Amino acid sequence: MPRRSILLFAGACVAIAAALAVVTIVVVGRQDAAAPGVVSSTGQPQVGGPFQLVNQDGRTVDQTMLDGRWSLVFFGFTYCPDYCPTTLTSLEATKQQMGAKADDLQIVFISVDPERDTPQALKDYLSTDGFPQGVIGLTGTPGQVRAAADAYRAMYQKVGEGEGYTMNHSLTVYLMGPDGKFRTAVAHDLGPERAAQVIERAMARG
């Protein structure tokens, strides 16, 4: 290639590279401008917070019921055909796996179906054989349930109409510390042995 052509080609490459650099700077600058005040954090995500609900005995409770004990909190409903009963059964096996370490661990089941899940319905459901003893069932008005779910970033949605409707909902189990603050999420499909390990590690960290 003649020397003149080489110089022209090199100049063109430099010009293209410079143009790409300018475009990149403009794009990044626009992204930064579109998200003012956004900062990175290495702390725990904001999960949990104030709520006011009613337990299966008809008593009004709030987030202070979590104080002083480790808690496993999850959202479901008594008409759930699979996830909810499976999770409760698995949590019973997890507590057995933990032995005495589970003495300070309470399970809190918050209904996302307040239309059907009255305190009495929760009480009857949670007395089912194979479920952990002492599970605390919570329900409330639709607004109260929505506020609690939002605090935990839990998703749910009514599907269908009439008596046969069902509820889609999140599957996460939230481990809350004795200070009422979020520690870690326990995947619903971990199995009792691995779930016990996750919980025990969190307890050891405090």
XYZ file of C-alpha atoms in Angstrom:
206
model
C 0.000 0.000 0.000
C 1.480 3.457 -0.924
C 2.707 5.544 1.983
C 0.065 8.235 1.324
C -2.741 5.643 1.516
C -1.318 4.230 4.763
C -1.250 7.692 6.338
C -4.813 8.410 5.200
C -6.033 5.053 6.585
C -4.285 5.627 9.927
C -5.792 9.093 10.177
C -9.257 7.696 9.525
C -8.809 5.090 12.311
C -7.755 7.774 14.773
C -10.806 9.851 13.848
C -13.170 6.874 14.307
C -11.607 6.010 17.686
C -11.980 9.604 18.855
C -15.623 9.667 17.757
C -16.365 6.438 19.656
C -14.734 7.853 22.766
C -16.928 10.957 22.581
C -20.076 8.848 22.113
C -19.137 6.675 25.106
C -18.596 9.702 27.324
C -21.936 11.196 26.259
C -23.839 7.968 26.908
C -22.264 7.418 30.328
C -22.838 11.058 31.213
C -26.519 10.740 30.365
C -26.851 7.591 32.453
C -25.243 9.310 35.422
C -27.482 12.334 35.001
C -30.564 10.111 34.842
C -29.871 8.640 38.281
C -28.946 11.472 40.643
C -28.222 10.555 44.231
C -27.827 6.836 43.532
C -25.080 5.351 45.687
C -23.771 1.835 46.071
C -24.094 0.082 49.416
C -22.603 -3.013 50.930
C -25.167 -3.170 53.752
C -28.228 -5.374 54.046
C -31.122 -4.630 51.688
C -34.117 -2.810 53.139
C -36.392 -5.774 53.859
C -38.960 -5.696 56.622
C -40.420 -2.790 58.517
C -43.532 -1.616 60.339
C -46.755 -3.600 59.969
C -49.983 -4.076 61.864
C -51.851 -7.353 61.457
C -54.014 -9.794 63.405
C -52.805 -13.206 64.573
C -54.766 -16.464 64.532
C -56.081 -15.747 68.018
C -57.596 -12.455 66.900
C -55.041 -10.249 68.643
C -53.553 -7.217 66.921
C -49.774 -7.435 66.543
C -47.076 -5.343 64.939
C -43.414 -5.665 63.962
C -42.332 -5.720 67.615
C -43.428 -9.362 67.748
C -40.126 -10.108 66.005
C -38.023 -8.518 68.744
C -35.919 -10.797 70.904
C -36.178 -13.913 68.728
C -34.972 -15.161 65.390
C -37.863 -15.352 62.924
C -38.557 -17.040 59.623
C -41.179 -14.954 57.823
C -42.928 -15.992 54.631
C -46.053 -15.103 52.703
C -48.674 -17.554 51.511
C -52.313 -18.548 51.900
C -54.285 -21.460 53.321
C -55.777 -22.497 49.965
C -52.277 -22.864 48.471
C -52.098 -26.344 46.913
C -48.344 -26.915 46.983
C -45.756 -24.319 48.019
C -47.188 -23.299 51.375
C -47.779 -26.759 52.870
C -44.474 -27.958 51.418
C -42.635 -24.998 52.941
C -44.205 -25.497 56.362
C -43.332 -29.202 56.300
C -39.783 -28.386 55.208
C -39.397 -25.800 57.979
C -40.453 -28.394 60.536
C -37.714 -30.707 59.206
C -35.263 -27.773 59.292
C -36.010 -27.113 62.962
C -35.478 -30.782 63.744
C -32.164 -30.631 61.881
C -31.099 -27.669 64.034
C -31.935 -29.326 67.330
C -31.670 -27.032 70.353
C -30.532 -24.145 68.146
C -34.122 -23.897 66.883
C -35.514 -23.203 70.353
C -35.158 -19.466 69.735
C -36.588 -19.610 66.203
C -40.202 -18.673 65.460
C -42.040 -19.108 62.165
C -44.388 -16.385 60.951
C -46.868 -17.134 58.157
C -48.452 -13.988 56.662
C -51.529 -14.553 54.498
C -51.804 -12.791 51.152
C -55.464 -13.848 50.935
C -57.272 -11.838 53.619
C -60.570 -12.368 51.826
C -60.633 -16.036 52.879
C -57.939 -16.304 55.540
C -59.681 -15.212 58.704
C -57.898 -15.712 62.041
C -59.918 -18.891 62.603
C -59.069 -20.216 59.144
C -55.380 -19.655 59.871
C -55.694 -21.347 63.251
C -57.330 -24.429 61.735
C -54.800 -24.583 58.900
C -51.698 -24.238 61.065
C -52.853 -27.045 63.368
C -52.397 -29.512 60.485
C -50.293 -32.556 61.370
C -46.755 -32.301 60.053
C -46.619 -28.517 60.288
C -44.317 -26.952 62.902
C -45.881 -26.311 66.275
C -46.285 -22.722 67.334
C -46.354 -21.140 63.865
C -47.767 -17.624 64.105
C -50.366 -16.934 61.439
C -51.098 -13.334 60.504
C -53.835 -11.727 58.437
C -55.589 -8.364 58.277
C -57.407 -6.012 55.971
C -56.316 -5.946 52.323
C -54.543 -2.663 52.993
C -52.691 -4.017 56.016
C -51.594 -7.122 54.135
C -50.403 -5.028 51.196
C -48.385 -2.775 53.511
C -46.702 -5.765 55.149
C -45.898 -7.364 51.790
C -44.489 -4.106 50.464
C -42.256 -3.802 53.535
C -40.794 -7.223 52.751
C -40.758 -6.657 48.994
C -43.016 -9.685 48.650
C -45.090 -9.993 45.495
C -48.597 -11.424 45.239
C -51.493 -11.273 42.818
C -55.011 -12.631 42.729
C -55.655 -14.927 39.762
C -59.181 -15.774 38.611
C -62.617 -14.841 39.857
C -65.293 -16.412 42.007
C -64.719 -18.974 44.735
C -62.089 -20.829 42.727
C -59.555 -18.009 42.527
C -55.964 -18.564 43.573
C -53.018 -16.373 44.542
C -49.625 -16.089 42.907
C -47.002 -15.052 45.438
C -43.288 -14.829 46.212
C -41.522 -17.951 47.450
C -38.840 -16.367 49.634
C -38.480 -17.139 53.338
C -36.983 -14.164 55.202
C -34.705 -14.738 58.195
C -35.032 -11.824 60.612
C -32.695 -11.283 63.554
C -33.639 -10.664 67.197
C -33.480 -6.938 66.456
C -36.272 -7.376 63.907
C -33.942 -6.671 60.989
C -33.352 -8.764 57.884
C -30.411 -11.162 57.919
C -30.714 -13.375 54.859
C -33.135 -15.034 52.460
C -33.694 -18.780 52.681
C -34.609 -20.267 49.300
C -37.728 -22.411 49.514
C -36.075 -25.343 47.731
C -32.831 -25.582 49.743
C -33.915 -28.625 51.703
C -33.801 -28.974 55.507
C -30.063 -29.669 55.849
C -28.858 -26.754 53.741
C -31.531 -24.410 55.135
C -30.391 -25.274 58.665
C -26.802 -24.444 57.697
C -27.819 -21.056 56.280
C -29.776 -20.187 59.421
C -27.074 -21.388 61.805
C -24.392 -19.370 59.988
C -26.543 -16.255 60.282
C -27.132 -16.921 63.967
C -23.401 -17.319 64.546
C -22.786 -13.916 62.969
C -25.404 -12.364 65.231
